[in-house]
Amino acid sequence: MFLALRELLYARSRFTLMGSVVALISVLMVLLAGLSSGLVNDGVSGLQRMPVQAVAFAPETRTDSAFTRSVVGHDQVDRWAARPDVAEATPMGLSIINAKSSSGSPVDLTLIGADPQGPLIPEVAEGRAPESDGEILVSATAADVVDLGDTVTVDRLGTPLEVVGIAADQHTFGHVDMAYTTLTTWQDVHSGTRFGEEPRVGAREEYSVVAIAGVDGELPDLASGDADADTSARSLEEAFDSSPGYEAEMMTMSMITWFLYAISALVVGAFFAILTVQRSREIAVLRAMGASTLRLLTDAIGQALILLTGSITVGVAIGVGVGSFLVGTGMPFALEAGPIALGASLLLVLGLVGATLATIRITSVDPHSALGENR
């Protein structure tokens, strides 16, 4: 009895080779999970950290790059703020700008216009939040490019922006570091007003979107609110797709990851299918001795469970070790326990499914035909 478990000891080279393949697949899974998490953080970390449940755009705004296409007015902000299921509705401006630091180095920033006393201003790690026009609070990841006290000058407009604070966490949008400033400063930059000149008529009444916080953190009735305010509101998670390239990146990474899972199940299934064929005579002997189909299946699936668990554990450990060297580099990479644990679980489950389908032929093994009727 326990044929499959004994094979793990006596056919070490065979199972070591198979385990190495599964471990390499696990390493690739960890790296893909880290890359996916890094792309998410680099693309929408600023939106993820907003303490709101929904974002209202101008009506019929295209989903891709909706933040930079949308223009809403003060009246739409007031209508959302007046709703009973909305705790707070805050105007927000968003523009991606090109600028130069004090040393003349090029700097790309996602300029966010918001109320300095409002909820959209993130926690400050160094310095302070912007209090007056011409001041900015930059993402922690922008500290490599600009320092506290530097002055960033917007290209073509000549608008100076003094760095008065650095945020506590990463805040990026579309792989560009965020910089928070007052609504007036953002409106001047958004309208293309040169430094020292007066903005065009109506520029100070324009915003990009309305950031909406529901009562007790609940999602408001977006359809009813859109009808009242003439907007196109989306939940915060749905608004992630409005970050440039976010949807395409996530679809690409998901497709690669699911192909990896499918390949893992096929590889494991093929291995155990061949193994089952090779030991058909041994299985026939066990059947002739009275071993039940359930006992044989339990033995074979237990073998697969031991092999997969050990291989995946080793692969995940190697992947985390390799990934730790990628964190903090120019590559958008982040090690997060949730995606890695989910990926490892899926590899284990799909591998067991493949092994089960491959070894199910045990139920049809006939001792007479497997051993030879003439023997």
Short mmCIF file of C-alpha atoms in Angstrom, two decimals:
data_model
loop_
_atom_site.label_atom_id
_atom_site.label_comp_id
_atom_site.label_asym_id
_atom_site.label_seq_id
_atom_site.Cartn_x
_atom_site.Cartn_y
_atom_site.Cartn_z
CA MET A 1 0.00 0.00 0.00
CA PHE A 2 0.92 3.72 -0.20
CA LEU A 3 2.62 3.18 -3.57
CA ALA A 4 2.50 6.86 -4.51
CA LEU A 5 4.02 8.01 -1.21
CA ARG A 6 6.86 5.49 -1.43
CA GLU A 7 7.65 6.70 -4.95
CA LEU A 8 8.46 10.14 -3.57
CA LEU A 9 11.41 8.57 -1.74
CA TYR A 10 12.63 6.07 -4.31
CA ALA A 11 12.15 8.16 -7.50
CA ARG A 12 13.73 11.32 -6.14
CA SER A 13 15.30 12.49 -9.40
CA ARG A 14 11.99 12.27 -11.28
CA PHE A 15 10.04 14.19 -8.69
CA THR A 16 12.85 16.71 -8.14
CA LEU A 17 12.73 17.56 -11.84
CA MET A 18 8.95 17.99 -11.74
CA GLY A 19 9.15 19.99 -8.52
CA SER A 20 11.75 22.28 -10.08
CA VAL A 21 9.37 23.04 -12.95
CA VAL A 22 6.54 23.88 -10.53
CA ALA A 23 8.92 25.99 -8.42
CA LEU A 24 10.00 28.00 -11.48
CA ILE A 25 6.35 28.58 -12.37
CA SER A 26 5.81 29.80 -8.79
CA VAL A 27 8.76 32.20 -9.10
CA LEU A 28 7.25 33.60 -12.29
CA MET A 29 3.87 33.91 -10.55
CA VAL A 30 5.42 35.97 -7.73
CA LEU A 31 7.20 38.25 -10.18
CA LEU A 32 4.01 38.75 -12.21
CA ALA A 33 2.04 39.48 -9.03
CA GLY A 34 4.68 42.01 -7.96
CA LEU A 35 4.66 43.65 -11.37
CA SER A 36 0.85 43.84 -11.39
CA SER A 37 0.81 45.40 -7.91
CA GLY A 38 3.55 47.82 -8.93
CA LEU A 39 1.65 48.89 -12.03
CA VAL A 40 -1.48 49.46 -9.97
CA ASN A 41 0.42 51.56 -7.41
CA ASP A 42 2.21 53.50 -10.13
CA GLY A 43 -0.98 54.08 -12.06
CA VAL A 44 -3.64 54.90 -9.47
CA SER A 45 -2.07 55.02 -5.97
CA GLY A 46 -3.14 58.65 -5.67
CA LEU A 47 -6.74 57.73 -6.42
CA GLN A 48 -6.65 54.70 -4.12
CA ARG A 49 -5.74 56.90 -1.16
CA MET A 50 -8.55 59.42 -1.75
CA PRO A 51 -11.08 59.23 1.14
CA VAL A 52 -14.08 59.24 -1.22
CA GLN A 53 -16.41 56.61 -2.65
CA ALA A 54 -17.20 58.08 -6.08
CA VAL A 55 -16.07 60.57 -8.69
CA ALA A 56 -18.45 62.59 -10.89
CA PHE A 57 -17.27 63.52 -14.40
CA ALA A 58 -18.83 65.73 -17.03
CA PRO A 59 -21.61 63.89 -18.92
CA GLU A 60 -20.59 61.64 -21.84
CA THR A 61 -16.90 61.86 -20.98
CA ARG A 62 -14.85 59.05 -22.52
CA THR A 63 -13.62 56.52 -19.97
CA ASP A 64 -9.96 56.64 -20.96
CA SER A 65 -8.22 59.75 -19.62
CA ALA A 66 -11.57 61.04 -18.33
CA PHE A 67 -9.89 63.06 -15.56
CA THR A 68 -8.06 65.25 -18.06
CA ARG A 69 -11.02 65.46 -20.48
CA SER A 70 -13.77 66.26 -17.97
CA VAL A 71 -14.83 69.80 -17.02
CA VAL A 72 -17.49 70.43 -14.35
CA GLY A 73 -18.79 73.62 -12.80
CA HIS A 74 -19.55 75.00 -9.37
CA ASP A 75 -23.29 74.37 -9.79
CA GLN A 76 -22.69 70.63 -10.26
CA VAL A 77 -20.57 70.54 -7.12
CA ASP A 78 -23.34 72.25 -5.13
CA ARG A 79 -26.01 69.83 -6.39
CA TRP A 80 -23.99 66.82 -5.32
CA ALA A 81 -23.23 68.42 -1.94
CA ALA A 82 -26.94 69.04 -1.34
CA ARG A 83 -27.90 65.37 -1.65
CA PRO A 84 -28.87 63.61 1.61
CA ASP A 85 -26.75 60.52 0.87
CA VAL A 86 -23.59 62.60 0.31
CA ALA A 87 -21.46 63.60 3.31
CA GLU A 88 -19.14 65.84 1.30
CA ALA A 89 -18.70 66.81 -2.35
CA THR A 90 -15.37 68.43 -3.14
CA PRO A 91 -14.23 69.97 -6.44
CA MET A 92 -10.94 68.63 -7.76
CA GLY A 93 -8.75 69.63 -10.68
CA LEU A 94 -6.29 67.32 -12.41
CA SER A 95 -3.74 68.09 -15.13
CA ILE A 96 -0.50 66.42 -16.19
CA ILE A 97 2.17 69.09 -16.62
CA ASN A 98 5.77 69.39 -17.73
CA ALA A 99 8.02 71.54 -15.59
CA LYS A 100 11.63 72.16 -14.60
CA SER A 101 13.19 72.05 -11.16
CA SER A 102 15.44 74.74 -9.69
CA SER A 103 18.45 72.96 -11.18
CA GLY A 104 16.88 72.88 -14.64
CA SER A 105 16.04 69.16 -14.59
CA PRO A 106 12.78 68.20 -16.33
CA VAL A 107 9.97 67.20 -13.97
CA ASP A 108 6.64 65.62 -14.92
CA LEU A 109 3.85 66.08 -12.40
CA THR A 110 0.15 65.37 -12.10
CA LEU A 111 -1.05 68.68 -10.69
CA ILE A 112 -4.02 68.27 -8.36
CA GLY A 113 -6.09 71.30 -7.43
CA ALA A 114 -8.00 70.91 -4.15
CA ASP A 115 -9.17 72.79 -1.09
CA PRO A 116 -6.11 73.00 1.24
CA GLN A 117 -8.42 72.34 4.21
CA GLY A 118 -10.36 69.60 2.44
CA PRO A 119 -10.10 65.81 2.60
CA LEU A 120 -8.18 65.37 -0.65
CA ILE A 121 -4.89 66.71 0.72
CA PRO A 122 -2.84 63.66 1.85
CA GLU A 123 -0.92 63.18 5.05
CA VAL A 124 2.31 65.17 5.17
CA ALA A 125 5.58 63.42 6.07
CA GLU A 126 7.86 66.44 5.76
CA GLY A 127 7.13 70.16 5.58
CA ARG A 128 3.48 71.23 5.42
CA ALA A 129 0.41 71.23 3.21
CA PRO A 130 -0.06 74.07 0.67
CA GLU A 131 -1.76 77.05 2.26
CA SER A 132 -1.59 79.69 -0.46
CA ASP A 133 -1.36 79.92 -4.24
CA GLY A 134 1.89 78.81 -5.84
CA GLU A 135 2.67 76.12 -3.24
CA ILE A 136 2.68 72.36 -3.82
CA LEU A 137 2.82 69.18 -1.77
CA VAL A 138 4.52 66.41 -3.78
CA SER A 139 4.35 62.61 -3.61
CA ALA A 140 6.98 60.79 -1.57
CA THR A 141 8.25 59.20 -4.80
CA ALA A 142 9.00 62.65 -6.23
CA ALA A 143 11.58 63.33 -3.52
CA ASP A 144 14.25 61.87 -5.80
CA VAL A 145 13.63 64.67 -8.29
CA VAL A 146 12.73 67.68 -6.14
CA ASP A 147 13.59 68.64 -2.58
CA LEU A 148 11.72 70.54 0.06
CA GLY A 149 12.09 74.25 -0.69
CA ASP A 150 12.74 73.80 -4.43
CA THR A 151 10.80 75.82 -6.96
CA VAL A 152 9.31 74.00 -9.92
CA THR A 153 8.51 76.12 -12.98
CA VAL A 154 5.73 75.08 -15.36
CA ASP A 155 6.88 74.92 -18.99
CA ARG A 156 5.59 77.63 -21.39
CA LEU A 157 3.59 79.33 -18.63
CA GLY A 158 6.48 80.24 -16.35
CA THR A 159 4.33 79.61 -13.27
CA PRO A 160 6.57 78.99 -10.21
CA LEU A 161 5.46 76.28 -7.77
CA GLU A 162 7.29 76.11 -4.45
CA VAL A 163 7.64 72.65 -2.86
CA VAL A 164 6.47 73.20 0.73
CA GLY A 165 5.79 69.58 1.68
CA ILE A 166 6.34 65.92 0.86
CA ALA A 167 3.52 63.42 1.30
CA ALA A 168 3.85 60.38 3.53
CA ASP A 169 3.13 57.80 0.81
CA GLN A 170 3.31 57.25 -2.90
CA HIS A 171 0.71 59.29 -4.78
CA THR A 172 0.86 58.79 -8.53
CA PHE A 173 -1.55 58.97 -11.45
CA GLY A 174 -0.78 57.48 -14.84
CA HIS A 175 2.79 56.67 -13.66
CA VAL A 176 3.37 60.36 -12.91
CA ASP A 177 3.99 61.75 -9.41
CA MET A 178 1.21 63.90 -7.99
CA ALA A 179 1.62 67.45 -6.70
CA TYR A 180 -1.21 69.01 -4.67
CA THR A 181 -1.90 72.73 -4.86
CA THR A 182 -4.77 75.19 -4.43
CA LEU A 183 -7.70 75.24 -6.83
CA THR A 184 -6.80 78.76 -7.98
CA THR A 185 -3.27 77.74 -8.95
CA TRP A 186 -4.55 74.67 -10.78
CA GLN A 187 -7.18 76.73 -12.63
CA ASP A 188 -4.51 79.15 -13.84
CA VAL A 189 -2.32 76.31 -15.11
CA HIS A 190 -5.26 74.41 -16.60
CA SER A 191 -6.49 77.46 -18.49
CA GLY A 192 -3.00 78.14 -19.91
CA THR A 193 -2.61 81.47 -18.12
CA ARG A 194 0.94 82.77 -18.18
CA PHE A 195 2.45 83.82 -14.89
CA GLY A 196 1.46 87.41 -14.05
CA GLU A 197 -1.46 87.51 -16.50
CA GLU A 198 -5.20 87.37 -15.80
CA PRO A 199 -6.99 84.11 -16.61
CA ARG A 200 -9.69 83.98 -19.25
CA VAL A 201 -13.30 84.59 -18.25
CA GLY A 202 -14.84 81.58 -16.56
CA ALA A 203 -11.54 79.80 -15.84
CA ARG A 204 -12.01 80.15 -12.08
CA GLU A 205 -15.38 78.34 -12.27
CA GLU A 206 -14.02 75.17 -13.86
CA TYR A 207 -12.94 71.92 -12.20
CA SER A 208 -12.10 68.47 -13.53
CA VAL A 209 -14.37 66.32 -11.37
CA VAL A 210 -16.43 66.23 -8.19
CA ALA A 211 -14.98 63.94 -5.48
CA ILE A 212 -17.91 62.45 -3.54
CA ALA A 213 -17.84 60.97 -0.03
CA GLY A 214 -20.97 59.06 0.95
CA VAL A 215 -22.64 59.12 4.34
CA ASP A 216 -20.90 56.65 6.68
CA GLY A 217 -18.62 55.64 3.83
CA GLU A 218 -21.48 54.17 1.77
CA LEU A 219 -21.68 54.60 -1.99
CA PRO A 220 -24.35 57.23 -2.84
CA ASP A 221 -27.09 56.69 -5.41
CA LEU A 222 -25.01 57.63 -8.46
CA ALA A 223 -27.80 57.35 -11.01
CA SER A 224 -30.07 59.70 -9.09
CA GLY A 225 -27.20 62.10 -8.43
CA ASP A 226 -26.26 62.17 -12.10
CA ALA A 227 -29.83 63.08 -13.01
CA ASP A 228 -29.81 65.96 -10.51
CA ALA A 229 -26.35 67.34 -11.31
CA ASP A 230 -26.05 66.44 -15.03
CA THR A 231 -22.87 64.44 -14.49
CA SER A 232 -21.51 60.95 -15.15
CA ALA A 233 -20.49 59.50 -11.79
CA ARG A 234 -18.50 56.32 -11.21
CA SER A 235 -17.39 54.53 -8.11
CA LEU A 236 -13.79 55.17 -7.13
CA GLU A 237 -12.71 51.70 -8.32
CA GLU A 238 -14.41 52.24 -11.69
CA ALA A 239 -12.65 55.59 -11.98
CA PHE A 240 -9.29 53.78 -11.96
CA ASP A 241 -9.91 52.94 -15.64
CA SER A 242 -9.71 56.65 -16.36
CA SER A 243 -6.00 56.63 -15.57
CA PRO A 244 -3.99 56.59 -18.84
CA GLY A 245 -3.22 53.01 -19.87
CA TYR A 246 -4.53 51.45 -16.65
CA GLU A 247 -7.21 49.23 -18.19
CA ALA A 248 -4.93 47.98 -20.98
CA GLU A 249 -2.12 47.22 -18.52
CA MET A 250 -4.39 45.28 -16.19
CA MET A 251 -5.95 43.29 -19.04
CA THR A 252 -2.51 42.38 -20.35
CA MET A 253 -1.19 41.29 -16.94
CA SER A 254 -4.38 39.30 -16.22
CA MET A 255 -4.13 37.47 -19.54
CA ILE A 256 -0.47 36.55 -18.93
CA THR A 257 -1.21 35.42 -15.37
CA TRP A 258 -4.17 33.21 -16.33
CA PHE A 259 -2.15 31.64 -19.13
CA LEU A 260 0.49 30.84 -16.51
CA TYR A 261 -2.12 29.15 -14.31
CA ALA A 262 -3.43 27.13 -17.26
CA ILE A 263 0.09 26.06 -18.23
CA SER A 264 0.75 25.01 -14.64
CA ALA A 265 -2.35 22.81 -14.55
CA LEU A 266 -1.49 21.23 -17.92
CA VAL A 267 2.13 20.56 -16.96
CA VAL A 268 1.18 18.94 -13.66
CA GLY A 269 -1.63 16.98 -15.29
CA ALA A 270 0.63 15.70 -18.08
CA PHE A 271 3.27 14.61 -15.58
CA PHE A 272 0.84 12.61 -13.45
CA ALA A 273 -0.87 11.17 -16.54
CA ILE A 274 2.43 9.71 -17.73
CA LEU A 275 3.26 8.56 -14.21
CA THR A 276 -0.08 6.79 -13.89
CA VAL A 277 0.47 4.94 -17.17
CA GLN A 278 3.94 3.86 -16.09
CA ARG A 279 2.73 2.35 -12.83
CA SER A 280 -0.45 0.76 -14.15
CA ARG A 281 0.83 -2.75 -13.33
CA GLU A 282 1.62 -1.77 -9.73
CA ILE A 283 -1.85 -0.28 -9.41
CA ALA A 284 -3.33 -3.49 -10.83
CA VAL A 285 -1.50 -5.54 -8.19
CA LEU A 286 -2.91 -3.31 -5.45
CA ARG A 287 -6.41 -3.64 -6.93
CA ALA A 288 -6.00 -7.42 -7.00
CA MET A 289 -4.93 -7.34 -3.34
CA GLY A 290 -8.19 -5.58 -2.47
CA ALA A 291 -7.24 -1.89 -2.42
CA SER A 292 -10.28 0.30 -3.04
CA THR A 293 -10.45 2.94 -5.75
CA LEU A 294 -10.85 5.63 -3.09
CA ARG A 295 -7.67 4.48 -1.31
CA LEU A 296 -5.68 4.53 -4.56
CA LEU A 297 -6.99 7.97 -5.53
CA THR A 298 -6.28 9.34 -2.05
CA ASP A 299 -2.75 7.97 -2.26
CA ALA A 300 -2.12 9.52 -5.71
CA ILE A 301 -3.67 12.91 -4.88
CA GLY A 302 -1.72 12.98 -1.61
CA GLN A 303 1.45 12.53 -3.63
CA ALA A 304 0.48 15.48 -5.85
CA LEU A 305 -0.39 17.59 -2.79
CA ILE A 306 3.00 16.96 -1.19
CA LEU A 307 4.87 17.67 -4.42
CA LEU A 308 2.92 20.84 -5.21
CA THR A 309 2.99 22.23 -1.67
CA GLY A 310 6.74 21.80 -1.32
CA SER A 311 7.53 23.11 -4.81
CA ILE A 312 5.25 26.13 -4.56
CA THR A 313 6.63 27.02 -1.12
CA VAL A 314 10.21 26.92 -2.42
CA GLY A 315 9.26 28.86 -5.56
CA VAL A 316 7.42 31.56 -3.64
CA ALA A 317 10.38 31.97 -1.25
CA ILE A 318 12.78 32.35 -4.18
CA GLY A 319 10.40 34.74 -5.95
CA VAL A 320 10.04 36.95 -2.87
CA GLY A 321 13.83 36.98 -2.48
CA VAL A 322 14.36 38.02 -6.10
CA GLY A 323 11.51 40.54 -5.94
CA SER A 324 12.94 42.24 -2.86
CA PHE A 325 15.85 43.41 -5.00
CA LEU A 326 13.43 44.94 -7.54
CA VAL A 327 11.47 47.00 -5.00
CA GLY A 328 12.58 50.62 -5.06
CA THR A 329 14.19 50.41 -8.49
CA GLY A 330 12.90 52.13 -11.62
CA MET A 331 10.68 49.12 -12.32
CA PRO A 332 7.09 49.46 -11.01
CA PHE A 333 7.26 46.50 -8.65
CA ALA A 334 5.64 45.92 -5.26
CA LEU A 335 5.54 42.80 -3.08
CA GLU A 336 2.11 42.45 -1.48
CA ALA A 337 1.09 39.41 0.54
CA GLY A 338 -2.49 39.25 -0.76
CA PRO A 339 -1.82 38.77 -4.50
CA ILE A 340 1.07 36.38 -3.82
CA ALA A 341 -1.02 34.22 -1.46
CA LEU A 342 -3.89 34.18 -3.97
CA GLY A 343 -1.57 33.20 -6.79
CA ALA A 344 0.04 30.41 -4.76
CA SER A 345 -3.39 29.08 -3.79
CA LEU A 346 -4.55 29.05 -7.40
CA LEU A 347 -1.40 27.24 -8.51
CA LEU A 348 -2.02 24.60 -5.83
CA VAL A 349 -5.71 24.17 -6.61
CA LEU A 350 -5.28 24.08 -10.38
CA GLY A 351 -2.33 21.72 -10.05
CA LEU A 352 -4.44 19.36 -7.93
CA VAL A 353 -7.25 19.56 -10.48
CA GLY A 354 -4.83 18.62 -13.24
CA ALA A 355 -3.39 15.78 -11.17
CA THR A 356 -6.86 14.51 -10.27
CA LEU A 357 -8.02 14.44 -13.88
CA ALA A 358 -4.83 12.64 -14.87
CA THR A 359 -5.03 9.98 -12.16
CA ILE A 360 -8.78 9.37 -12.41
CA ARG A 361 -7.94 6.57 -14.85
CA ILE A 362 -7.07 4.53 -11.75
CA THR A 363 -10.79 3.80 -11.39
CA SER A 364 -10.82 1.93 -14.70
CA VAL A 365 -7.71 -0.20 -14.18
CA ASP A 366 -8.54 -3.89 -14.65
CA PRO A 367 -6.06 -6.20 -12.86
CA HIS A 368 -6.42 -8.95 -15.51
CA SER A 369 -5.73 -6.72 -18.51
CA ALA A 370 -2.99 -4.73 -16.79
CA LEU A 371 -1.09 -7.83 -15.62
CA GLY A 372 -1.81 -9.87 -18.75
CA GLU A 373 -4.53 -12.51 -18.98
CA ASN A 374 -2.11 -15.21 -20.15
CA ARG A 375 0.23 -14.83 -17.13
#
